[in-house]
Tab-separated table of C-alpha atoms and ligand atoms in Angstrom:
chain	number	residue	atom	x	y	z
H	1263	UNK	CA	11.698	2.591	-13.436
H	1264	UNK	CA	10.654	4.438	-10.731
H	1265	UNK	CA	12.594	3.977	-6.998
H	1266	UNK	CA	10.143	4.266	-4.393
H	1267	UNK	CA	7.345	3.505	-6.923
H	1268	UNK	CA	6.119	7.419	-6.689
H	1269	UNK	CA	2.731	7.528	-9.257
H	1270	UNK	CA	3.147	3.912	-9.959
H	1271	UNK	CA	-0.758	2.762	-9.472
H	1272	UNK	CA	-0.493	-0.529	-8.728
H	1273	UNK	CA	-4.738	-1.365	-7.921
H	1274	UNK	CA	-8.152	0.289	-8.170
H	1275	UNK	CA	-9.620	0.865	-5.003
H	1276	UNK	CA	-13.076	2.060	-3.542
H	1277	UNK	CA	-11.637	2.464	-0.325
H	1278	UNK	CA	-10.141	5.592	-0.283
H	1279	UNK	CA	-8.236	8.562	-2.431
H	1280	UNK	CA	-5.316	10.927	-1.328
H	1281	UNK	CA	-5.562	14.014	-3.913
H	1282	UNK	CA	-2.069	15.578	-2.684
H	1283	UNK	CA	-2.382	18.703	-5.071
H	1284	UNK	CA	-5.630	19.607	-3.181
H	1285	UNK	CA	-5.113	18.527	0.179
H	1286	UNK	CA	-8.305	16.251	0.058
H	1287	UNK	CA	-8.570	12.749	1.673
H	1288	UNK	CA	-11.695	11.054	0.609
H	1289	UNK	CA	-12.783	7.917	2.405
H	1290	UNK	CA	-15.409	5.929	0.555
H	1291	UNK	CA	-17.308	9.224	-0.845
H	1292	UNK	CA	-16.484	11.590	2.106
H	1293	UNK	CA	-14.228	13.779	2.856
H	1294	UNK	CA	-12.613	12.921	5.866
H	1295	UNK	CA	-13.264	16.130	7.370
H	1296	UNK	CA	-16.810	15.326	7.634
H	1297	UNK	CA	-16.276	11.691	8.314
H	1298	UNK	CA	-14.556	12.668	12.065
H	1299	UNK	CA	-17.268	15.517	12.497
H	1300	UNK	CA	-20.138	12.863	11.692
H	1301	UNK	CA	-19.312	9.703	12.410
H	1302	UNK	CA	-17.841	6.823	15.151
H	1303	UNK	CA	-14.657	4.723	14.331
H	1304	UNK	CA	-17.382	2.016	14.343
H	1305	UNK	CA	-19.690	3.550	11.986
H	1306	UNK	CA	-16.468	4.253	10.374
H	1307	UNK	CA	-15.538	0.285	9.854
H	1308	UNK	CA	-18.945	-0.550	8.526
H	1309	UNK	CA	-18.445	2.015	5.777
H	1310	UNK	CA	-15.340	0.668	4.797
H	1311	UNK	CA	-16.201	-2.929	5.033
H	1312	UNK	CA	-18.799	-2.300	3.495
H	1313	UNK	CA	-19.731	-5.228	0.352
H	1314	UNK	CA	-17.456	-7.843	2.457
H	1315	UNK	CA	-19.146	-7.841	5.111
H	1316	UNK	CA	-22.979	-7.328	6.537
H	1317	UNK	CA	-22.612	-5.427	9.870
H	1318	UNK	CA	-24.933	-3.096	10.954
H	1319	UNK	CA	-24.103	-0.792	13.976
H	1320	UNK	CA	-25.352	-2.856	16.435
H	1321	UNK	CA	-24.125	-6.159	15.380
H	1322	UNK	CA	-20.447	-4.675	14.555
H	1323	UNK	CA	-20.231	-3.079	18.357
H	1324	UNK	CA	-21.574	-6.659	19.867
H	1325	UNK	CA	-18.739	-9.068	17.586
H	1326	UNK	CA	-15.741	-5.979	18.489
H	1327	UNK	CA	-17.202	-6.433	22.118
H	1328	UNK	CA	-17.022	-9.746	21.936
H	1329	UNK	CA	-13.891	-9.898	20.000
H	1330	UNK	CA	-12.303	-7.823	23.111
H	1331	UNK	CA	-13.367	-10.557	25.531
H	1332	UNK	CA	-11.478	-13.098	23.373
H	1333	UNK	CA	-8.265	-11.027	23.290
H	1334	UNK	CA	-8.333	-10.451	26.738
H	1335	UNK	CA	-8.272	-14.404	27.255
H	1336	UNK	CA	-5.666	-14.614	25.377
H	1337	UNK	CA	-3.292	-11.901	27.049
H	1338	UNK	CA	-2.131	-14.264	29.381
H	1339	UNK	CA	-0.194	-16.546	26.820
H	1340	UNK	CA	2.358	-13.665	25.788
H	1341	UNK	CA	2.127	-10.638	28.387
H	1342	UNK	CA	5.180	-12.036	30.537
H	1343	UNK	CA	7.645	-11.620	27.262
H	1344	UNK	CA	5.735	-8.751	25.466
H	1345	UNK	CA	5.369	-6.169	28.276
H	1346	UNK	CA	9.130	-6.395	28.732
H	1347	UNK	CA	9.425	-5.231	25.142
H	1348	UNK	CA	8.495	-1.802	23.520
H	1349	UNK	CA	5.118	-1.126	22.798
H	1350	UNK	CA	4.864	-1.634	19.417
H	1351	UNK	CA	7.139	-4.818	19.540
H	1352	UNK	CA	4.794	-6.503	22.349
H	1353	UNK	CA	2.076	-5.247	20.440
H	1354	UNK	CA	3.801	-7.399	17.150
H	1355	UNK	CA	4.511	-10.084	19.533
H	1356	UNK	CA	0.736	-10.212	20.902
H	1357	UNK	CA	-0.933	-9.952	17.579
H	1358	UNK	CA	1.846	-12.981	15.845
H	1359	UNK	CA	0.560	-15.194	19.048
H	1360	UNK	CA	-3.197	-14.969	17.038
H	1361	UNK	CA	-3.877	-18.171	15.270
H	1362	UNK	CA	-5.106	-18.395	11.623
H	1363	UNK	CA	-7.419	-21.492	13.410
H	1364	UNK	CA	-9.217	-18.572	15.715
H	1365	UNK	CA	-12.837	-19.578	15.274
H	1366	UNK	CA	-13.833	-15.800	15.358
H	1367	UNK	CA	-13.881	-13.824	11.959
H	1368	UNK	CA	-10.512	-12.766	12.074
H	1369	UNK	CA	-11.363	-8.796	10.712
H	1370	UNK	CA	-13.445	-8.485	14.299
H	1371	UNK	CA	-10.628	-10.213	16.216
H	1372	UNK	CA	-8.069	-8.132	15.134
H	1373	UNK	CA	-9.616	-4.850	15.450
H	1374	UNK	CA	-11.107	-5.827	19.228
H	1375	UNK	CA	-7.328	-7.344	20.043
H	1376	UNK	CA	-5.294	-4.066	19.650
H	1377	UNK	CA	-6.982	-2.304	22.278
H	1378	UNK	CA	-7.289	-4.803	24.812
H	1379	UNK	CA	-3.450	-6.123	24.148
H	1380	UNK	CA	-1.948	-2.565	24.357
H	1381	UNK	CA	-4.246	-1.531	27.459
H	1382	UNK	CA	-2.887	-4.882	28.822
H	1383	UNK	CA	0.773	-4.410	28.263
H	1384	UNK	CA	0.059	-0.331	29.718
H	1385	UNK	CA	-0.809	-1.923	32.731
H	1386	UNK	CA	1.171	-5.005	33.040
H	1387	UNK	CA	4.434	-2.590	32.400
H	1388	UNK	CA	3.066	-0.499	35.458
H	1389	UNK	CA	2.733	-3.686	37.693
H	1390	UNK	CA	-1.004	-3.183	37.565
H	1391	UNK	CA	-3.813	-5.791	37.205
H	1392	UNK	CA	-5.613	-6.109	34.029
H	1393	UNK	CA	-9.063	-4.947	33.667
H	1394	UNK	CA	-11.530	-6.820	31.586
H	1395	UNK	CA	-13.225	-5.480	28.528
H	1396	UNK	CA	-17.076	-4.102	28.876
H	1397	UNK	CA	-18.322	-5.637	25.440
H	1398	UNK	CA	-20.896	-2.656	25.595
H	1399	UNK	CA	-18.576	0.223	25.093
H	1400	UNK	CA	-16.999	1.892	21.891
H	1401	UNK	CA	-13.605	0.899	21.112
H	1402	UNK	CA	-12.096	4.397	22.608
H	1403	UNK	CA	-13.565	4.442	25.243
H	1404	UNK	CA	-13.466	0.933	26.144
H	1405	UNK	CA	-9.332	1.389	25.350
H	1406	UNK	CA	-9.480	4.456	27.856
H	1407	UNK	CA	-11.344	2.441	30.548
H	1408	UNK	CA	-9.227	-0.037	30.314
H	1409	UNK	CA	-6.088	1.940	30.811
H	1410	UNK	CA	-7.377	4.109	33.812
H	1411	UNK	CA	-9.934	1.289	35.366
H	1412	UNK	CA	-12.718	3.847	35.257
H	1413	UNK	CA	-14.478	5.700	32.643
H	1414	UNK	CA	-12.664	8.978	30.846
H	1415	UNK	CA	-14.337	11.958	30.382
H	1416	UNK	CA	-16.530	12.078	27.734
H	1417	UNK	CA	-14.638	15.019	25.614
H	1418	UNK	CA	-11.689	12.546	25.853
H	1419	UNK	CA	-13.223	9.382	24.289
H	1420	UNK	CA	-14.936	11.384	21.825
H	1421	UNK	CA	-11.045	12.985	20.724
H	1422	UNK	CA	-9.608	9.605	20.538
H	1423	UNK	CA	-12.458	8.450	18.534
H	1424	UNK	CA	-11.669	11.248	16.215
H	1425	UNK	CA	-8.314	10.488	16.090
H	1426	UNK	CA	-8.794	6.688	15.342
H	1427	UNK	CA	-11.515	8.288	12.321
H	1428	UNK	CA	-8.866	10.237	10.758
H	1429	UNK	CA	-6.319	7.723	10.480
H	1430	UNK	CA	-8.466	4.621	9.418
H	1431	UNK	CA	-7.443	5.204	5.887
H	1432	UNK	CA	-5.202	6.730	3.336
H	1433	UNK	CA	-4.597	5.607	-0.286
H	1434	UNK	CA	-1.667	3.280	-1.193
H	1435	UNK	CA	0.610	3.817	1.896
H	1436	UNK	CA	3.656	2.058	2.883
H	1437	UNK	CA	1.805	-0.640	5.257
H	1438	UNK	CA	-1.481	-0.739	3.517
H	1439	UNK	CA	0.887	-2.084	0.293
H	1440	UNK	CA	2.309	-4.536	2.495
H	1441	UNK	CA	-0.775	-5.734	3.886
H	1442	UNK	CA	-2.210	-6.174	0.320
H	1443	UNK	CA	1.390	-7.809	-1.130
H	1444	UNK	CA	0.744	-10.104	1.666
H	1445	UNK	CA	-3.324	-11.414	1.259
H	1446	UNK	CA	-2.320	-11.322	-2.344
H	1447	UNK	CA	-0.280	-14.788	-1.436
H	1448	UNK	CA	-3.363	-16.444	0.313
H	1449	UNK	CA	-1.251	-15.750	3.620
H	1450	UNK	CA	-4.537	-14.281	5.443
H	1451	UNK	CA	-5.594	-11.943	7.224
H	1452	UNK	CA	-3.775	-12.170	10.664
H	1453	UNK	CA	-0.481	-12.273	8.453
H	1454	UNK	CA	-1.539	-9.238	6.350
H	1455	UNK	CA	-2.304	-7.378	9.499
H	1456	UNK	CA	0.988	-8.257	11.384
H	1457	UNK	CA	3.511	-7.273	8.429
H	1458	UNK	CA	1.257	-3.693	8.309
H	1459	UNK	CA	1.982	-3.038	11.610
H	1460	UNK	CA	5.795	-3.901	10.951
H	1461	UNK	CA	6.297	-1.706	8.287
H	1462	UNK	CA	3.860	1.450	9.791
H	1463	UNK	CA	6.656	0.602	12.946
H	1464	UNK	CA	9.362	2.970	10.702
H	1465	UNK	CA	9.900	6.891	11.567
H	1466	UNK	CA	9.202	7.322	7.778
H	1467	UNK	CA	5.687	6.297	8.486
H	1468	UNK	CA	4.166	5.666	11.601
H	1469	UNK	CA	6.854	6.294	14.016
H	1470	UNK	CA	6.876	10.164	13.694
H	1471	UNK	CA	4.770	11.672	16.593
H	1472	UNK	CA	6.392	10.776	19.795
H	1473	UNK	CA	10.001	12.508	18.016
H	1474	UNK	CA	7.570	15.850	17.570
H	1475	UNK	CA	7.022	15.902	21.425
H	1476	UNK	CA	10.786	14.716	21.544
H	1477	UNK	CA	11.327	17.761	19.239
H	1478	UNK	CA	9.006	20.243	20.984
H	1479	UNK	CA	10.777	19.492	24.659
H	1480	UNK	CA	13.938	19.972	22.711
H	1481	UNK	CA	13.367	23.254	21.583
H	1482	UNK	CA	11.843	24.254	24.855
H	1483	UNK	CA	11.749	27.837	24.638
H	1484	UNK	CA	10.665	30.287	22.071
H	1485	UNK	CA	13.799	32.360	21.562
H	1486	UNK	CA	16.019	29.069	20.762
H	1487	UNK	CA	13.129	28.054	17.651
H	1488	UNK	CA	15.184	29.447	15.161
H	1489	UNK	CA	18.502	28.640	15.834
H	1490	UNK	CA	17.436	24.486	16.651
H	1491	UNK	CA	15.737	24.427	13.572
H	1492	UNK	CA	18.962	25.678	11.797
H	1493	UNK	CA	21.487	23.270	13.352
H	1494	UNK	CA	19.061	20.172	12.546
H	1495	UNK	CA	18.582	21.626	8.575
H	1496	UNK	CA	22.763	21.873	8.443
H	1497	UNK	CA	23.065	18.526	9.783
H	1498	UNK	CA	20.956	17.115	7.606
H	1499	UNK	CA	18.441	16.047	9.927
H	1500	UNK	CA	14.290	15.654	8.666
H	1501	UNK	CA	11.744	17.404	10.803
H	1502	UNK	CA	9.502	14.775	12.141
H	1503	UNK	CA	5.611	15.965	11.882
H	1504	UNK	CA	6.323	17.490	8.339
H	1505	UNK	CA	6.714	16.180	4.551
H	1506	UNK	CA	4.650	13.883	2.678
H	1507	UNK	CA	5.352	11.672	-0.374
H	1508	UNK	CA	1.682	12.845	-1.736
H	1509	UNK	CA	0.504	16.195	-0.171
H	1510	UNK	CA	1.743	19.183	-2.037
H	1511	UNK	CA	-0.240	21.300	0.115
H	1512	UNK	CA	-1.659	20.928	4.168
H	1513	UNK	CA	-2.216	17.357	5.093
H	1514	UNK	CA	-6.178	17.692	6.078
H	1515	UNK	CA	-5.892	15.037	8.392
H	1516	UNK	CA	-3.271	18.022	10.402
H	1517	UNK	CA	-6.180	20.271	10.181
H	1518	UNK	CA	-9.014	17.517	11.525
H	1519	UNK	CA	-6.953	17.107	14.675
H	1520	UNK	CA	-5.739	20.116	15.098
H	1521	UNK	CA	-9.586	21.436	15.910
H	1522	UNK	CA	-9.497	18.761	18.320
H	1523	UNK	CA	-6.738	19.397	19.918
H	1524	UNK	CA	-8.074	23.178	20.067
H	1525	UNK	CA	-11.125	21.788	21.552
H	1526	UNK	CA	-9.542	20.153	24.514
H	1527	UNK	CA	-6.898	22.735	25.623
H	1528	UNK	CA	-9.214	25.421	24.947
H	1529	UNK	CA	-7.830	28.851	24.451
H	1530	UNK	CA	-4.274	30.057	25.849
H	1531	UNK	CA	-2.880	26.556	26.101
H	1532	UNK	CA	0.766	27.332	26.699
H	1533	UNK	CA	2.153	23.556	24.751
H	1534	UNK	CA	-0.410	24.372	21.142
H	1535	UNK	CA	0.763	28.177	21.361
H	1536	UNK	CA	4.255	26.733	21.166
H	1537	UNK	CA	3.641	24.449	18.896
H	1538	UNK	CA	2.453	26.677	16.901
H	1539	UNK	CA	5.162	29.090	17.061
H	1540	UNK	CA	7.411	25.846	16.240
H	1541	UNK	CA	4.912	24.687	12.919
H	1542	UNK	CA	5.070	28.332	11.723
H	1543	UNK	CA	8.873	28.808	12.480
H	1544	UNK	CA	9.168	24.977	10.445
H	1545	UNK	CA	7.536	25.475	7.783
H	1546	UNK	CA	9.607	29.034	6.893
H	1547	UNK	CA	12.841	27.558	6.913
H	1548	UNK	CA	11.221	24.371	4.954
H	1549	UNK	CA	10.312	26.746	2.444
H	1550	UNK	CA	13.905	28.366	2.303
H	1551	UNK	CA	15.721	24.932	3.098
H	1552	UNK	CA	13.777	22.866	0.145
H	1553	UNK	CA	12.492	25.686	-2.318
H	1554	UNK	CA	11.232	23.027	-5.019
H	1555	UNK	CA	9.771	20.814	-2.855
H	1556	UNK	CA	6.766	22.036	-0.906
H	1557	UNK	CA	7.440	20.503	2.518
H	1558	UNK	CA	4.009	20.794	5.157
H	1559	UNK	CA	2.218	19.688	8.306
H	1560	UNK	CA	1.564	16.356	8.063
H	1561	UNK	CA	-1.186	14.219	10.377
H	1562	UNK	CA	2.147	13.151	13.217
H	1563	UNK	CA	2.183	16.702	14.418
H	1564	UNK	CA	-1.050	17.139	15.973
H	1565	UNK	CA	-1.401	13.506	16.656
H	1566	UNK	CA	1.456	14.035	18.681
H	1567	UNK	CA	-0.287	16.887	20.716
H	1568	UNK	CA	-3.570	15.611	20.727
H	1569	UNK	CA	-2.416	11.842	22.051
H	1570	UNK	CA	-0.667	13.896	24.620
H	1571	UNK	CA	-3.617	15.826	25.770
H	1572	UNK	CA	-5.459	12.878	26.327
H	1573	UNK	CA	-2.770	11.801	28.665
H	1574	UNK	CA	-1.053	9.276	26.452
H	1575	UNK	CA	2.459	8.010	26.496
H	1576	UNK	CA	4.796	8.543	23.055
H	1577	UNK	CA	6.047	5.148	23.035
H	1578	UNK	CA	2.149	4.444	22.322
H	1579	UNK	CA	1.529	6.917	19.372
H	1580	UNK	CA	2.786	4.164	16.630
H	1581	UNK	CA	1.047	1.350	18.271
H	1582	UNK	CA	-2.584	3.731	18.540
H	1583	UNK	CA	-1.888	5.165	15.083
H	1584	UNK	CA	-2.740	0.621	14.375
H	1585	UNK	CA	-5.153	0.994	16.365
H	1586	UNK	CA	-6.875	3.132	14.059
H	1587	UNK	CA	-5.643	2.388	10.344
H	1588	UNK	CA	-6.282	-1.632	11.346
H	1589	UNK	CA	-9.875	-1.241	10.139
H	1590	UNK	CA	-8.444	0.091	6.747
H	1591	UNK	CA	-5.749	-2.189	6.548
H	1592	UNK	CA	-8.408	-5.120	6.637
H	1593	UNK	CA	-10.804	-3.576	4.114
H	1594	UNK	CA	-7.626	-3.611	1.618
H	1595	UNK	CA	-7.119	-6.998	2.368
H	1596	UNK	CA	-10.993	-7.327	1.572
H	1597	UNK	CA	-10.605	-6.013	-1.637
H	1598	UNK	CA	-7.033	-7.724	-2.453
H	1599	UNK	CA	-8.470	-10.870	-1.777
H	1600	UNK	CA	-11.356	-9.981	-4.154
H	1601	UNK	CA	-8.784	-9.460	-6.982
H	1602	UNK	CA	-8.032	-13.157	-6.186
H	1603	UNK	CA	-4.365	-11.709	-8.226
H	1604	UNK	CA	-0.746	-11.747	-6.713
H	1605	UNK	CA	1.736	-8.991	-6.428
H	1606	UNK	CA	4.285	-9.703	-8.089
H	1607	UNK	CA	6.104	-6.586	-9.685
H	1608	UNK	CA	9.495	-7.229	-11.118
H	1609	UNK	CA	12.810	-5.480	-10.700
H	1610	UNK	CA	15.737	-4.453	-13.103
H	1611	UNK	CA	18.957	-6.533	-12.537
H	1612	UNK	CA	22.270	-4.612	-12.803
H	1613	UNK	CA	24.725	-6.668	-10.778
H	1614	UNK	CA	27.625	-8.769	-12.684
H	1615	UNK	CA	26.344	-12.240	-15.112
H	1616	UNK	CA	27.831	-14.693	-14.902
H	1617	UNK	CA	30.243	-16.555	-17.681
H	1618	UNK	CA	28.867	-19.726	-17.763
H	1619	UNK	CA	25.702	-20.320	-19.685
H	1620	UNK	CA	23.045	-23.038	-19.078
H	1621	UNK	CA	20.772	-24.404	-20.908
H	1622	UNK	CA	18.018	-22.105	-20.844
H	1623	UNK	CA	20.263	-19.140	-21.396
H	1624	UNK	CA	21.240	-20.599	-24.379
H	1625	UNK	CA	17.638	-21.141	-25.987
H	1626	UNK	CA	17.910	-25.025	-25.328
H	1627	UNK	CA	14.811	-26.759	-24.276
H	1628	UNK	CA	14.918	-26.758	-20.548
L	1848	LIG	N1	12.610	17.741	7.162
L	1848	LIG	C1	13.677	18.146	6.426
L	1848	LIG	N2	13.861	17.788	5.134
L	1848	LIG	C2	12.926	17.040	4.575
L	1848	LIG	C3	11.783	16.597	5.271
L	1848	LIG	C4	11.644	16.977	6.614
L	1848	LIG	N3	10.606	16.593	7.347
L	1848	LIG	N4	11.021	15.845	4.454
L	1848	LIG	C5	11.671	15.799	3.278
L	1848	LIG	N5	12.811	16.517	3.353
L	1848	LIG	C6	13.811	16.729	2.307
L	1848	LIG	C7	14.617	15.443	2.125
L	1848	LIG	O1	15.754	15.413	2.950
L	1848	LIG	C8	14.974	15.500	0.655
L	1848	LIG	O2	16.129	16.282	0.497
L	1848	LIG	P1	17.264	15.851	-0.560
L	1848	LIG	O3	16.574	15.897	-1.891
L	1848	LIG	O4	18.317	16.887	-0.379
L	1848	LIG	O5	17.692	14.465	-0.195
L	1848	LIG	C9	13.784	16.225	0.032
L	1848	LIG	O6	13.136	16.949	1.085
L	1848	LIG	C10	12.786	15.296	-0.577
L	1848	LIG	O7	12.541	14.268	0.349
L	1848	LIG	P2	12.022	12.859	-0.047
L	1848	LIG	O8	12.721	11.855	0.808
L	1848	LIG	O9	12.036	12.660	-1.531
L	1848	LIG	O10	10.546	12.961	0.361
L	1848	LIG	P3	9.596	11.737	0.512
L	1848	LIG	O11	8.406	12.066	-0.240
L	1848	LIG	O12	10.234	10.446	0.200
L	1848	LIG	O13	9.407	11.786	2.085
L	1848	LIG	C11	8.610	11.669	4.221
L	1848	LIG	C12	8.223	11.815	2.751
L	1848	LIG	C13	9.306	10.327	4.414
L	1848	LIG	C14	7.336	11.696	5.067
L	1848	LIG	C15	9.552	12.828	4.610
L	1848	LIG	O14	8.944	14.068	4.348
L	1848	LIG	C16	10.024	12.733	6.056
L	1848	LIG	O15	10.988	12.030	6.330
L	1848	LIG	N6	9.340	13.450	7.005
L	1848	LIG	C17	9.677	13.372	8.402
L	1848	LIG	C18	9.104	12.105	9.013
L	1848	LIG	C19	7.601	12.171	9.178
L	1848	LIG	O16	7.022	13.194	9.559
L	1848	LIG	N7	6.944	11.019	8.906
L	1848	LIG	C20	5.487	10.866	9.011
L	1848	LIG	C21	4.846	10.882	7.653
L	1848	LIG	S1	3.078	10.854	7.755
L	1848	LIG	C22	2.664	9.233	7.875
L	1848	LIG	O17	3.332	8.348	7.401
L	1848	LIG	C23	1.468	8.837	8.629
């Protein structure tokens, strides 16, 4: 038995493969490097929907367009409640309000209604009016428009299209095995989708970048590094933005955004210089703290600096990191569905038994 099911492969998959003793990340036959350097989040979906469905570029842009028209219609019906709730929760709240009777293929709805709902709930929470999709823009910088009511710079949509890139996939991961446990019942899609974005809500998975900024302003100066990092290691504390069930070396989704990040502060950026101090200072005292188990970088920490160079709120790191995996998420359910096979995996019982016996126990007929 293993707890926490480390190893235990539970599916094949063409989707994507998380080699932890190299430090690779392949995503349908490329390394994701090259996938962020190459690609669009949209060119990104077609790739790994690709065999379920038949999008080209052009169609998939018009149905997410048009899919971000629906969700905007449907804001209304849950903003009042949901925009009085934290981000993620309204974000639950707005996606649960999605019917499985939705005409529109659900995969397009659900990857047009996360930016639309959490650009809504931005602005309704600032006592702002909503601004309606443009059907003819990416997703970024559609999202971005959306928020600010004008067009971003260009260098800006292009790093949060990066970002969404780098996160659309990654192996067997805590909500991607929810999302397939949950098509493997017939549930659907919407369903699969919602209890993904429940369990990516947890610090242990999705929920670590805003605590690195929370971490970062903590520290706040170089000379107290060492002796913050110190306290949190005696009290037992984890240091968010590093650690990873799989990597045994550099997660190379850290080192994707990390060039991005570079790219928009440019040189003798005060925050990555610090940060950098911080990562270096971290992974030392890792290294000391946890000598047989190699603890380092992982994706939250430069997410966590590059969200906040494009002017993002924490609160909306877990909610954006959906924004990007949802388009993986769905291309497991894809393939789960495929299977046409339920999860059902089985546990070992050590509580008491009871006295009495019945007629099964005993080997009657039942
Ligand atoms: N800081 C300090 N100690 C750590 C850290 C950390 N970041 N990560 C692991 N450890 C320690 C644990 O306390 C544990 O010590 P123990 O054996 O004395 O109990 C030991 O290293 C092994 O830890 P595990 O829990 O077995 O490691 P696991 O593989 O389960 O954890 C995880 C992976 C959850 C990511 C962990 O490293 C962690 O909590 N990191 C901080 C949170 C974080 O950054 N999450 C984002 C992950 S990336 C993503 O999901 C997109």
């Amino acid at each position: 038995m293993k707890i926490g099911l480390d190893n235990v492969i539970v599916t094949q998959t063409v989707l994507s493969e998380v080699d932890g003793a190299k430090g690779r990340l392949i995503i349908r036959g490329v390394c994701v490097e090259d996938l962020a350097n190459t690609s669009t989040f949209e060119e990104v979906a077609i790739r790994l929907w690709q065999g379920f469905t038949q999008d080209t570029l052009e169609t998939l842009t018009l149905a997410l367009g048009n899919a971000r028209l629906r969700a905007f219609e449907l804001l209304p019906s849950f903003l009042d409640i949901a925009s009085k709730l934290p981000f993620i929760e309204g974000l639950r709240l707005g996606l649960a309000s999605l019917s499985d009777k939705e005409e529109m293929p659900h995969h397009y709805l659900l990857t047009g209604a996360i930016p639309v709902f959490l650009a809504g709930l931005i602005r309704s929470k600032k006592g702002l009016a909503l601004i309606k999709p443009d059907p003819s823009l990416s997703q970024a910088a559609d999202f971005l428009r959306m928020i600010h009511g004008a067009r971003s710079d260009k260098a800006l949509e292009q790093a949060l299209d990066k970002y969404l890139i780098t996160i659309s996939d990654h192996g067997m991961n805590a909500s991607t095995f929810t999302a397939r446990c949950i098509a493997s019942t017939g549930a659907g899609l919407i369903s699969a989708v919602i209890g993904a974005i429940s369990a990516l809500k947890g610090p242990l998975h999705g929920g670590a970048p805003g605590p690195v900024l929370d971490m970062l302003d903590e520290i706040a100066t170089e000379d107290q590094i060492e002796k913050w990092i110190k306290e949190e290691l005696v009290s037992g504390k984890r240091l968010m933005g590093f650690g990873h069930r799989i990597y045994q070396v550099r997660d190379p989704r850290a080192d994707v955004l990390k060039q991005v990040v570079l790219g928009l502060r440019k040189t003798g950026n005060k925050r990555l210089i610090f940060a950098e101090q911080v990562e270096k200072a971290i992974l030392s005292a890792l290294a000391k703290h946890k000598p047989d188990r190699p603890l380092h970088t992982n994706v939250e920490f430069y997410t966590a600096l590059l969200l906040e160079a494009i002017g993002l709120e924490r609160d909306l790191f877990t909610p954006l990191f959906a924004m990007g995996r949802v388009i993986g998420w769905i291309a497991h359910v894809f393939e789960q569905e495929k299977t046409g096979r339920l999860i059902r995996p089985q546990s070992e019982y050590i509580g008491p038994v009871p006295i009495t016996q019945h007629a099964t126990t005993m080997g009657l007929p039942s």
